[in-house]
mmCIF file with all atom_site columns, C-alpha atoms in Angstrom:
data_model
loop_
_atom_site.group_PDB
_atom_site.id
_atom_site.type_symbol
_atom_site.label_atom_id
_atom_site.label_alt_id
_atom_site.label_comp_id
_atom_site.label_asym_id
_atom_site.label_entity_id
_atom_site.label_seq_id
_atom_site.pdbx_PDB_ins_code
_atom_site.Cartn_x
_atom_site.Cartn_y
_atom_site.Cartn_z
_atom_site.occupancy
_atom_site.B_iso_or_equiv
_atom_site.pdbx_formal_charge
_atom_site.auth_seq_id
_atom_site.auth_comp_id
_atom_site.auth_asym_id
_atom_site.auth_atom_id
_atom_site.pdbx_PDB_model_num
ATOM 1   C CA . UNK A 1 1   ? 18.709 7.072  13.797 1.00 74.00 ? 1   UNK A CA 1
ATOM 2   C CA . UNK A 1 2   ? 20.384 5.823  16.574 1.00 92.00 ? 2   UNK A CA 1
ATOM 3   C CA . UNK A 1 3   ? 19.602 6.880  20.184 1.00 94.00 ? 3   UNK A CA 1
ATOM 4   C CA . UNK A 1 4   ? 23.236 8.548  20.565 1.00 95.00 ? 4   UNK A CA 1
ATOM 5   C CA . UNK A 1 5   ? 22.875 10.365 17.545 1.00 95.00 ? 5   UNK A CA 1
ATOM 6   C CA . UNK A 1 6   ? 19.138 11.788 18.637 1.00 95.00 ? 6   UNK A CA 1
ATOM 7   C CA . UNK A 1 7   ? 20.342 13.109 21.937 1.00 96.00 ? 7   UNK A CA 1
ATOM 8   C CA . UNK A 1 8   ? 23.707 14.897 21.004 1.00 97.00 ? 8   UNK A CA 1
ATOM 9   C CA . UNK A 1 9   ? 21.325 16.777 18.042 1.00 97.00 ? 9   UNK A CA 1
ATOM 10  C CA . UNK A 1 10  ? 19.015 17.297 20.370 1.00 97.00 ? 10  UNK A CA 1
ATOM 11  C CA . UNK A 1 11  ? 21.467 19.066 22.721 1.00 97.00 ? 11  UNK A CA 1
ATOM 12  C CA . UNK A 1 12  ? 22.524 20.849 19.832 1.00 98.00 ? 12  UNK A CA 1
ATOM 13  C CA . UNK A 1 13  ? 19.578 22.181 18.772 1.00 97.00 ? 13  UNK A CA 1
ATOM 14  C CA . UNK A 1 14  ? 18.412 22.892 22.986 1.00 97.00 ? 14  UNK A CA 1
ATOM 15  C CA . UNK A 1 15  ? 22.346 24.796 22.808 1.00 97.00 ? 15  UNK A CA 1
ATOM 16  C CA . UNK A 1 16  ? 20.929 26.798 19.621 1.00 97.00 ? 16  UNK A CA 1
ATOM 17  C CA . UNK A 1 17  ? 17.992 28.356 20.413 1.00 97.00 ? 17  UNK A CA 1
ATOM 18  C CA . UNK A 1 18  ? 19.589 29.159 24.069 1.00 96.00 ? 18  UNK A CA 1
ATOM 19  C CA . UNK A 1 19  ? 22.463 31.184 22.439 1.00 96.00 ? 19  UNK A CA 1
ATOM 20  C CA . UNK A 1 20  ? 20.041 32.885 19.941 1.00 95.00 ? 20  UNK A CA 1
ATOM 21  C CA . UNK A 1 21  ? 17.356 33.916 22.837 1.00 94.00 ? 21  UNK A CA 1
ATOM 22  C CA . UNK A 1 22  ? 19.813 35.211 25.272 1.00 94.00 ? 22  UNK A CA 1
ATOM 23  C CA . UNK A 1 23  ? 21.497 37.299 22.273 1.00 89.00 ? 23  UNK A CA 1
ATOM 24  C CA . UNK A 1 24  ? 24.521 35.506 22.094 1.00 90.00 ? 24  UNK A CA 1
ATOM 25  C CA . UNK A 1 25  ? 24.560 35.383 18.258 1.00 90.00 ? 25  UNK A CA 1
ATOM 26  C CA . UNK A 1 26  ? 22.133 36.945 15.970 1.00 87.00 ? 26  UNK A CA 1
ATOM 27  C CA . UNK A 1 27  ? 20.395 36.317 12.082 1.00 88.00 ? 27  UNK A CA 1
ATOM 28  C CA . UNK A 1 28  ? 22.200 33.220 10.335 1.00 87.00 ? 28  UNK A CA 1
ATOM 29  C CA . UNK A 1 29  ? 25.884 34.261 11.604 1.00 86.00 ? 29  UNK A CA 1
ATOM 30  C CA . UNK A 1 30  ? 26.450 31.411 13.967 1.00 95.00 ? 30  UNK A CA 1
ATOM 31  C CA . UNK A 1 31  ? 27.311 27.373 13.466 1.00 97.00 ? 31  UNK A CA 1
ATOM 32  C CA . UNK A 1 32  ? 28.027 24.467 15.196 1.00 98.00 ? 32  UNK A CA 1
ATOM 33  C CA . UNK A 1 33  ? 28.979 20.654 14.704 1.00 98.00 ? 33  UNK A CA 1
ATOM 34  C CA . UNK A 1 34  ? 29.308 17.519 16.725 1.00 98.00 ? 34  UNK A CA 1
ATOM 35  C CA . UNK A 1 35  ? 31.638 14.554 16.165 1.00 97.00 ? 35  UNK A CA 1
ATOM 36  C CA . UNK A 1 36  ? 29.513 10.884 16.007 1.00 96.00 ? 36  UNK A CA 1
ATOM 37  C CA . UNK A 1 37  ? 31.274 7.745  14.570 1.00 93.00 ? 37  UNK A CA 1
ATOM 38  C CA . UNK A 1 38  ? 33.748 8.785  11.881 1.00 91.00 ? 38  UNK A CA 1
ATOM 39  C CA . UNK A 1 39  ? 31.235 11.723 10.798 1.00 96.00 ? 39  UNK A CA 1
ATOM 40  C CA . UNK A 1 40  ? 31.256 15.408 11.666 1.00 97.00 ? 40  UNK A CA 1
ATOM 41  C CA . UNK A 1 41  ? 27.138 16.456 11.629 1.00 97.00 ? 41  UNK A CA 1
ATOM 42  C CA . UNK A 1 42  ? 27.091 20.483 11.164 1.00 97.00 ? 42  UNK A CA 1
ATOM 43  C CA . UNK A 1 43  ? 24.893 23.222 11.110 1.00 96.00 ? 43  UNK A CA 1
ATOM 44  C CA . UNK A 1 44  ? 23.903 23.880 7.169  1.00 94.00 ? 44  UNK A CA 1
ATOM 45  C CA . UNK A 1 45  ? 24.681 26.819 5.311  1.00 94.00 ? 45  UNK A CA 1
ATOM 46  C CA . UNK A 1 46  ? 22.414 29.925 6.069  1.00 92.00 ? 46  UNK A CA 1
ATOM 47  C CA . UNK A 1 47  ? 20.575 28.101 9.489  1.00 95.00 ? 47  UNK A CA 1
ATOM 48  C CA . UNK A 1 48  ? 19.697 30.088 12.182 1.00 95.00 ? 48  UNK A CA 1
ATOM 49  C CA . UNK A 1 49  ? 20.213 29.420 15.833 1.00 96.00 ? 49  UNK A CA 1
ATOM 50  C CA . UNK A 1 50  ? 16.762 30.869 16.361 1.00 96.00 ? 50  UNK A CA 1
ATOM 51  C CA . UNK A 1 51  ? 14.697 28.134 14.161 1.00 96.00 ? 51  UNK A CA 1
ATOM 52  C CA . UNK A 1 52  ? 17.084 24.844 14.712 1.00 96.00 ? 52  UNK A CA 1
ATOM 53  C CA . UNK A 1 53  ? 16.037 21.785 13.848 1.00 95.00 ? 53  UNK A CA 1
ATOM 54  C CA . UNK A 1 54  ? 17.761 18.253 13.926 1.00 95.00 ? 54  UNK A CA 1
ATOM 55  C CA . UNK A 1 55  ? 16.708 18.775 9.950  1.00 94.00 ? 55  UNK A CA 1
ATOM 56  C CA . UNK A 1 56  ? 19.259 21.711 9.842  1.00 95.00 ? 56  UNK A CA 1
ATOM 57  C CA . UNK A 1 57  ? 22.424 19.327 10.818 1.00 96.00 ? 57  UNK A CA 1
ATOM 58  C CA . UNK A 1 58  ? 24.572 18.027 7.822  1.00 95.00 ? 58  UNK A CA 1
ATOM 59  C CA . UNK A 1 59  ? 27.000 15.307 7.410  1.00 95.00 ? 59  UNK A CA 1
ATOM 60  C CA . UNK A 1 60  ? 30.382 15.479 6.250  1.00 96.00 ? 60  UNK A CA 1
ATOM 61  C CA . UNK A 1 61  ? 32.847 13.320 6.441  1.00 94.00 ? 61  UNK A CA 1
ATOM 62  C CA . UNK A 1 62  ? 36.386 14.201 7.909  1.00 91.00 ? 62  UNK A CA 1
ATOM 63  C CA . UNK A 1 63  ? 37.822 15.417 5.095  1.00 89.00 ? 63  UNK A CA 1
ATOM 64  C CA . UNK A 1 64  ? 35.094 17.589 4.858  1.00 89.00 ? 64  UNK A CA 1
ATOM 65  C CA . UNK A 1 65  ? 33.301 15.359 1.661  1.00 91.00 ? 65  UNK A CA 1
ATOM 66  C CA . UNK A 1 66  ? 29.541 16.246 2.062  1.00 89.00 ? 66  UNK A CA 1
ATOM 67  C CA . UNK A 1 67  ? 27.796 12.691 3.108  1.00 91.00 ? 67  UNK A CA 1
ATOM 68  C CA . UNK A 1 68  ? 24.174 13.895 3.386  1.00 80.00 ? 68  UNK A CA 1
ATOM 69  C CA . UNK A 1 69  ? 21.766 16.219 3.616  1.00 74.00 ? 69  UNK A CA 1
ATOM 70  C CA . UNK A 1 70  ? 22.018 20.381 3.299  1.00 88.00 ? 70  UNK A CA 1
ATOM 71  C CA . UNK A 1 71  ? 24.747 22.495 1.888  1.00 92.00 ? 71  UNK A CA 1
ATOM 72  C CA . UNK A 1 72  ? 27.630 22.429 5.325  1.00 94.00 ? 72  UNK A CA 1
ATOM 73  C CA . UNK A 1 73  ? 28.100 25.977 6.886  1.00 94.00 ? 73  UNK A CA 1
ATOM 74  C CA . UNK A 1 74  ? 31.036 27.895 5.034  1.00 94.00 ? 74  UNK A CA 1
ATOM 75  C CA . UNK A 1 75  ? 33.189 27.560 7.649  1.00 95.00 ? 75  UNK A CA 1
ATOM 76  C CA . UNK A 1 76  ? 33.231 24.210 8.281  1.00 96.00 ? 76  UNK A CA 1
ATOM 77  C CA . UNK A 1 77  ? 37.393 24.039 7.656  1.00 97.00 ? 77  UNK A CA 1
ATOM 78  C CA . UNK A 1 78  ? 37.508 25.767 11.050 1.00 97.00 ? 78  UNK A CA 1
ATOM 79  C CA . UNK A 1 79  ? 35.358 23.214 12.815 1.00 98.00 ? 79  UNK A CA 1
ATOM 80  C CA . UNK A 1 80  ? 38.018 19.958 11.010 1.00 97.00 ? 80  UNK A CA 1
ATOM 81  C CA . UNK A 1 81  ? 40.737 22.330 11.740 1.00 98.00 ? 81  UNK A CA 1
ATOM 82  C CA . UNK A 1 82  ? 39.731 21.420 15.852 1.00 98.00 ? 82  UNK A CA 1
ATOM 83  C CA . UNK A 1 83  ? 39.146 17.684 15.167 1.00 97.00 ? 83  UNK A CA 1
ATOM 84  C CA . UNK A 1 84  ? 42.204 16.940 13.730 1.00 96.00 ? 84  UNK A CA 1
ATOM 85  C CA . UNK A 1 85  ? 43.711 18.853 16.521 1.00 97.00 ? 85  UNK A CA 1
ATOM 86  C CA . UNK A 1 86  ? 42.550 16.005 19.036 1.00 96.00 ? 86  UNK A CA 1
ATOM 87  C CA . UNK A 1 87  ? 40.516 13.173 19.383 1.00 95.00 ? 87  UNK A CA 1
ATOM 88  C CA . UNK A 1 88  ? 39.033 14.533 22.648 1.00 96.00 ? 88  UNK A CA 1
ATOM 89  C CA . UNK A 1 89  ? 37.263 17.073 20.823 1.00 98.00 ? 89  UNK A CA 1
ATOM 90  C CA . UNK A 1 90  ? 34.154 16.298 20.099 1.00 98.00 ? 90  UNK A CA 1
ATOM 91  C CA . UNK A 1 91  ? 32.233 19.811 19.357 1.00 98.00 ? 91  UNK A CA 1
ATOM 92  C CA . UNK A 1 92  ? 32.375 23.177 17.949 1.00 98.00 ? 92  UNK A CA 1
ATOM 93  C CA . UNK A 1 93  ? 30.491 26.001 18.582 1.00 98.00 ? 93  UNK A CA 1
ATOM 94  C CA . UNK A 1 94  ? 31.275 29.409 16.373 1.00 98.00 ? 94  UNK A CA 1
ATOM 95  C CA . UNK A 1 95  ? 29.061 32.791 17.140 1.00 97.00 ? 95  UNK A CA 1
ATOM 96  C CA . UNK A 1 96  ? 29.428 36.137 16.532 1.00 95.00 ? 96  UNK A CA 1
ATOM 97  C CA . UNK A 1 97  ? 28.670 37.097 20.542 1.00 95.00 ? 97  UNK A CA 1
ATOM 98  C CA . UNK A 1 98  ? 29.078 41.041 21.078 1.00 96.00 ? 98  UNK A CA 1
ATOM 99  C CA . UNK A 1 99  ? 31.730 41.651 23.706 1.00 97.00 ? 99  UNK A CA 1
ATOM 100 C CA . UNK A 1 100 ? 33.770 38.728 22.311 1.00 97.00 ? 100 UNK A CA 1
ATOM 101 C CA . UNK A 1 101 ? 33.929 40.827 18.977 1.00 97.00 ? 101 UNK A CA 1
ATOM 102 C CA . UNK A 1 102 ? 34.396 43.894 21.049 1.00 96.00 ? 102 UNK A CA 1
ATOM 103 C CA . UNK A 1 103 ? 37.374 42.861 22.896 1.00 97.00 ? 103 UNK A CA 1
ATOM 104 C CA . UNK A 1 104 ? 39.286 42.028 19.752 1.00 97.00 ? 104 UNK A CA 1
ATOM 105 C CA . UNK A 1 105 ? 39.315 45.323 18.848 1.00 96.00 ? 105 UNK A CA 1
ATOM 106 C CA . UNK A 1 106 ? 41.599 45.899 21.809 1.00 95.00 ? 106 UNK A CA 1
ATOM 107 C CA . UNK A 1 107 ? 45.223 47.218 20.942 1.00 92.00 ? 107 UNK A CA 1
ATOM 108 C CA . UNK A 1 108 ? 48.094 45.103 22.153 1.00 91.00 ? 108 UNK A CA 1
ATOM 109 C CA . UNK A 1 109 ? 46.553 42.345 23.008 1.00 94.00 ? 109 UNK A CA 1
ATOM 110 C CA . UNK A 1 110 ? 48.255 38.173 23.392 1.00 93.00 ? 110 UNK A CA 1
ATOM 111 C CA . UNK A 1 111 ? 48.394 36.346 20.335 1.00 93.00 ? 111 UNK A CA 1
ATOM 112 C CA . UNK A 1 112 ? 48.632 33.169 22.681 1.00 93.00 ? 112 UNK A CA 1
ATOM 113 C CA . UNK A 1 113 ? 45.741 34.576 25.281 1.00 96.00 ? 113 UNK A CA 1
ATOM 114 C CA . UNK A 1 114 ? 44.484 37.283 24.446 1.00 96.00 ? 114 UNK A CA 1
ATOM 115 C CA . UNK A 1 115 ? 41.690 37.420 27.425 1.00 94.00 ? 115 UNK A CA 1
ATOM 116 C CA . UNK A 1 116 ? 42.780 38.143 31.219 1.00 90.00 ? 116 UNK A CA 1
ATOM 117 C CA . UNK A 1 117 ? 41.348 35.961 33.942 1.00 86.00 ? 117 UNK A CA 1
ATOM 118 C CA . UNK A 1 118 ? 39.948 38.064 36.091 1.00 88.00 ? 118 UNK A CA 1
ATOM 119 C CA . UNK A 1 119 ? 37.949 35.473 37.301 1.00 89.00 ? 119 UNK A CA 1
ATOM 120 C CA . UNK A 1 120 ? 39.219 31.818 37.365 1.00 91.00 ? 120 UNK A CA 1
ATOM 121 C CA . UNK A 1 121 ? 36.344 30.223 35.521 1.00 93.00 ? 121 UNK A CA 1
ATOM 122 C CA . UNK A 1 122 ? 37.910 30.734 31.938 1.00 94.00 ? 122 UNK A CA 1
ATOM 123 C CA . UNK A 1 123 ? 41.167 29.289 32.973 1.00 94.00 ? 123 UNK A CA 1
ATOM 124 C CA . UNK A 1 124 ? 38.924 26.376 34.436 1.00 94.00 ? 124 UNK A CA 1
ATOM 125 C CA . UNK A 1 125 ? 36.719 25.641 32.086 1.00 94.00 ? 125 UNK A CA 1
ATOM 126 C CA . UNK A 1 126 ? 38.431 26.554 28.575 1.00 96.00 ? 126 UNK A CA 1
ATOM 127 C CA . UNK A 1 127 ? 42.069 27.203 28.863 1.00 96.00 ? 127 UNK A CA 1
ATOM 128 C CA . UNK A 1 128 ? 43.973 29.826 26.857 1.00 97.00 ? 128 UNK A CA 1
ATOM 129 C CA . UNK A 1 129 ? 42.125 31.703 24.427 1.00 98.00 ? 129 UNK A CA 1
ATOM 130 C CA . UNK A 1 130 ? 44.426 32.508 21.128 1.00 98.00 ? 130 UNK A CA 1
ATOM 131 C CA . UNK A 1 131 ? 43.557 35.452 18.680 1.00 98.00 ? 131 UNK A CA 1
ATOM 132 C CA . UNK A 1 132 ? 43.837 35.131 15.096 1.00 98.00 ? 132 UNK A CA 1
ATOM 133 C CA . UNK A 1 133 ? 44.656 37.988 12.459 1.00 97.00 ? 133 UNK A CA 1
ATOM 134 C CA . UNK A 1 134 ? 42.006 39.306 10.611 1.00 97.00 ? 134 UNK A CA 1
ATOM 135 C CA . UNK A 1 135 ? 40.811 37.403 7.459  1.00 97.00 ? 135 UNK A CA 1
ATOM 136 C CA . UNK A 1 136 ? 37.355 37.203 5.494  1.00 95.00 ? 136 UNK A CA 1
ATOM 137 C CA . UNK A 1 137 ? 34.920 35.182 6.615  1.00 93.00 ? 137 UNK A CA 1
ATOM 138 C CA . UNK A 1 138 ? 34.983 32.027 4.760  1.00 93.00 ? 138 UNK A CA 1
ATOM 139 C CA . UNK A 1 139 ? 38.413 32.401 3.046  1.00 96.00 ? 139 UNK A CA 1
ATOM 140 C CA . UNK A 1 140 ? 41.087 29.892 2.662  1.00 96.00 ? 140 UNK A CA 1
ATOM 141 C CA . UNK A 1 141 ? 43.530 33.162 4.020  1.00 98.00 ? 141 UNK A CA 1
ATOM 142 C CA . UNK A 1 142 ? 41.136 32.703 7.455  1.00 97.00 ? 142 UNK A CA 1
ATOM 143 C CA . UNK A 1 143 ? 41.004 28.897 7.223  1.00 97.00 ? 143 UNK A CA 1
ATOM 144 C CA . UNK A 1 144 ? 45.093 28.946 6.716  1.00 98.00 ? 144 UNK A CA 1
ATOM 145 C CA . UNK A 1 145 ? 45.601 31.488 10.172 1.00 97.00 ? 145 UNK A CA 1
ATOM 146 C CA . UNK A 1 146 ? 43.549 29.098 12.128 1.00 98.00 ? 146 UNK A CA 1
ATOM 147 C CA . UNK A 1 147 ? 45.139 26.062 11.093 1.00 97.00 ? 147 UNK A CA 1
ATOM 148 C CA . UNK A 1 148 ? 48.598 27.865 12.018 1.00 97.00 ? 148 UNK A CA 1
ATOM 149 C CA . UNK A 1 149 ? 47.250 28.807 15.673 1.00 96.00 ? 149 UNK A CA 1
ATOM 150 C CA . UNK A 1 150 ? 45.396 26.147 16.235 1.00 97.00 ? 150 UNK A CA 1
ATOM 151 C CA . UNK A 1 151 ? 47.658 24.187 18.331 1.00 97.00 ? 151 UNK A CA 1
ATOM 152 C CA . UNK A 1 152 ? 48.776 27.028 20.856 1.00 96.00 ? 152 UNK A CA 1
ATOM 153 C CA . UNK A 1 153 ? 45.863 27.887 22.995 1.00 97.00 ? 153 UNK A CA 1
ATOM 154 C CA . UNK A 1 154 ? 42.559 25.966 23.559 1.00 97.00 ? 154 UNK A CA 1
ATOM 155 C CA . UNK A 1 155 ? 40.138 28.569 22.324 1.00 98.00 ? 155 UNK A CA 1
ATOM 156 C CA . UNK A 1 156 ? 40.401 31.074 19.664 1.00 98.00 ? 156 UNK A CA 1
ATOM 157 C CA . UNK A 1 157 ? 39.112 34.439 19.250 1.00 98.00 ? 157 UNK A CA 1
ATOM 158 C CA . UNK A 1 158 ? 38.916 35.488 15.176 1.00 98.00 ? 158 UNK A CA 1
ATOM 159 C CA . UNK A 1 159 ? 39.704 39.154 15.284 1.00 97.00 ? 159 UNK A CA 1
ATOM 160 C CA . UNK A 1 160 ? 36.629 41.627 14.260 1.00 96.00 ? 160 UNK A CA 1
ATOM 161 C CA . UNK A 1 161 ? 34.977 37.851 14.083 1.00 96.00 ? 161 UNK A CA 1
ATOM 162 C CA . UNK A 1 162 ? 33.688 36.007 16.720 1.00 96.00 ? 162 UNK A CA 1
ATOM 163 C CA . UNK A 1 163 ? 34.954 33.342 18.867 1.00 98.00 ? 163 UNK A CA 1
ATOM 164 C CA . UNK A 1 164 ? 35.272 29.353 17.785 1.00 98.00 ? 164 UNK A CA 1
ATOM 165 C CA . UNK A 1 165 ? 35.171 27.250 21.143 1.00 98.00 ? 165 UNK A CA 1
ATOM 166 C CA . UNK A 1 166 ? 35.758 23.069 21.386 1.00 98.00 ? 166 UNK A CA 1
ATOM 167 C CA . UNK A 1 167 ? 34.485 21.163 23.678 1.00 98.00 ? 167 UNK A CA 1
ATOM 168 C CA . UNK A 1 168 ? 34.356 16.815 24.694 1.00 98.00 ? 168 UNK A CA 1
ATOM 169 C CA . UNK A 1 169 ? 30.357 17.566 23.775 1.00 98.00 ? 169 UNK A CA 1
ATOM 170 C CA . UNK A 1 170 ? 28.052 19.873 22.455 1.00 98.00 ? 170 UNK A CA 1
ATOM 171 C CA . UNK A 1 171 ? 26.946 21.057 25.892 1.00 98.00 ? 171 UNK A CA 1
ATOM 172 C CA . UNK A 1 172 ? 30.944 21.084 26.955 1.00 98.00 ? 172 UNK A CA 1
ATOM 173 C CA . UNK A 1 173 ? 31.444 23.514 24.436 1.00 98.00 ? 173 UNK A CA 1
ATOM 174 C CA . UNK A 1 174 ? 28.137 25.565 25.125 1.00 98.00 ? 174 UNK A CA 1
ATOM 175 C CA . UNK A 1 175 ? 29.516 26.014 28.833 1.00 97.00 ? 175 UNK A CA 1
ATOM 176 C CA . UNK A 1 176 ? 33.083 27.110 27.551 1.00 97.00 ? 176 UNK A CA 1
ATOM 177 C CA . UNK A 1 177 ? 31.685 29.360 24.709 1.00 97.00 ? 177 UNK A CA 1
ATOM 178 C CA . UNK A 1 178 ? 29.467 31.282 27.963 1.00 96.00 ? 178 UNK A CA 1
ATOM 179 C CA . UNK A 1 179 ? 32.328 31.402 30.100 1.00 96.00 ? 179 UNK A CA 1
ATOM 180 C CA . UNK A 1 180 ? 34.515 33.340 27.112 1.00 97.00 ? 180 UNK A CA 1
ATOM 181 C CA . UNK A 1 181 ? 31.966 35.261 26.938 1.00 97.00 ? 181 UNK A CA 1
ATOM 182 C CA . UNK A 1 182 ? 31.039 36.232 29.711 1.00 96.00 ? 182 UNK A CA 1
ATOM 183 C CA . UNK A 1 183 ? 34.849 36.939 30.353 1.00 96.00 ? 183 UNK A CA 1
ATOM 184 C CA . UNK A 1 184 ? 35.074 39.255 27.863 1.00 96.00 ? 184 UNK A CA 1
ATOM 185 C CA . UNK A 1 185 ? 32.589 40.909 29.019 1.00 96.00 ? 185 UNK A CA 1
ATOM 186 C CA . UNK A 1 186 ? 34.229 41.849 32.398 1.00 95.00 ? 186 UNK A CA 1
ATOM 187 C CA . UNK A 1 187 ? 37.230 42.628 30.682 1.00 95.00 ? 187 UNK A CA 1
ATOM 188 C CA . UNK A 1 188 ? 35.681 45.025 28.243 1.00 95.00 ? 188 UNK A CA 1
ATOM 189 C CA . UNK A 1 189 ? 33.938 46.512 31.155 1.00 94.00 ? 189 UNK A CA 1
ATOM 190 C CA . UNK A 1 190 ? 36.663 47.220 32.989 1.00 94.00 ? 190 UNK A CA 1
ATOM 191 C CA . UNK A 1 191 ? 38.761 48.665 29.768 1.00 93.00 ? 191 UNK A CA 1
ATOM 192 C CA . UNK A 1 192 ? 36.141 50.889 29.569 1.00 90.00 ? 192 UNK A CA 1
ATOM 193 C CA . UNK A 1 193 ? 35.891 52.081 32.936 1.00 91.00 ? 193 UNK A CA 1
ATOM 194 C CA . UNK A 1 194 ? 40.036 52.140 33.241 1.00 86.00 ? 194 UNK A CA 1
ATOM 195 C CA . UNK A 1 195 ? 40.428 49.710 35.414 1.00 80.00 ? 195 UNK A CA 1
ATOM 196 C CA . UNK A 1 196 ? 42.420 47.122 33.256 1.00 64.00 ? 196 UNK A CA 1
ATOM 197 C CA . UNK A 1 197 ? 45.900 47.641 31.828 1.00 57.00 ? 197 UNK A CA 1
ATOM 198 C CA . UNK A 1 198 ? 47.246 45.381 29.497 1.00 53.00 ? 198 UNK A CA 1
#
């Protein structure tokens, strides 16, 4: 293995267990991948953020043809979706983080950004943060709404789902996927307490 390769899955793995100690994602829900070369390496099928491993990365190539290892995580059509977007991207980070889910449950809310900036981190670090219709998890109908939104914001929330974040690198993304959250989070609150009209 080459040393590149051993340090982005190591940061993946380090960005893993963080999310799954802090809460962010729970049980085998969440996955991630990382662009090396002219492979995509994600998260297998049924991992869990909690117990990561290098081990638990698969390859795939980028037409999503399994190279190596595990079974890829289900979703992996959402993570090529983002790297045929733009070369730039170069990781993907998808959880299931509470008040991300909770805020798509909001009526009214921006197809094309859907989360207020009450504070100018998310604008700063992430960008726009689209919402996409509701669709099973997994399904070429959910696969299909992503690739048709893909290109009008620069993060997406999947309504009732979670939020799927890019990033330049694994740890780029981790820092964008906390600041959406974390955004949320004051927006919910304030919802709840009133204090935010749409």
């Amino acid at each position: 293995m080459d040393s590149v390769l051993h340090d982005k899955l190591n940061s993946a793995v380090w960005a893993a267990h963080s999310l799954f100690q802090r809460g962010k994602t729970a049980g085998s829900s969440a996955n991630m991948s990382f662009r090396h070369n002219d492979l995509i390496y994600i998260s297998a099928s049924g991992s869990c953020f909690g117990t990561m491993s290098e081990e638990d990365f698969t390859a795939i190539s980028l037409d999503g043809t399994p190279v190596s290892g595990k079974k890829p995580s289900k979703e992996w059509p959402l993570h090529l979706a983002l790297y045929e977007k733009s070369e730039d991207i170069g990781a993907v980070i998808h959880t299931h983080s509470t008040y991300s889910v909770l805020w798509t449950f909001v009526p009214d809310l921006s197809e094309h950004d859907c989360i207020p900036d009450h504070t100018p981190y998310l604008k700063m670090k992430l960008g726009t943060v689209g919402l996409v219709p509701y669709e099973k998890p997994g399904s070429d109908a959910l696969f299909a709404a992503f690739r048709e939104r893909v290109h009008e914001s620069q993060g997406y929330l999947l309504r009732n789902h979670g939020p799927v974040v890019p990033g330049k690198t694994v740890m780029d993304a981790f820092y964008c996927l906390e600041e959406l959250e974390e955004s949320a989070r004051v927006a919910w609150e304030l919802y709840r307490a009133g204090l935010h009209h749409l």
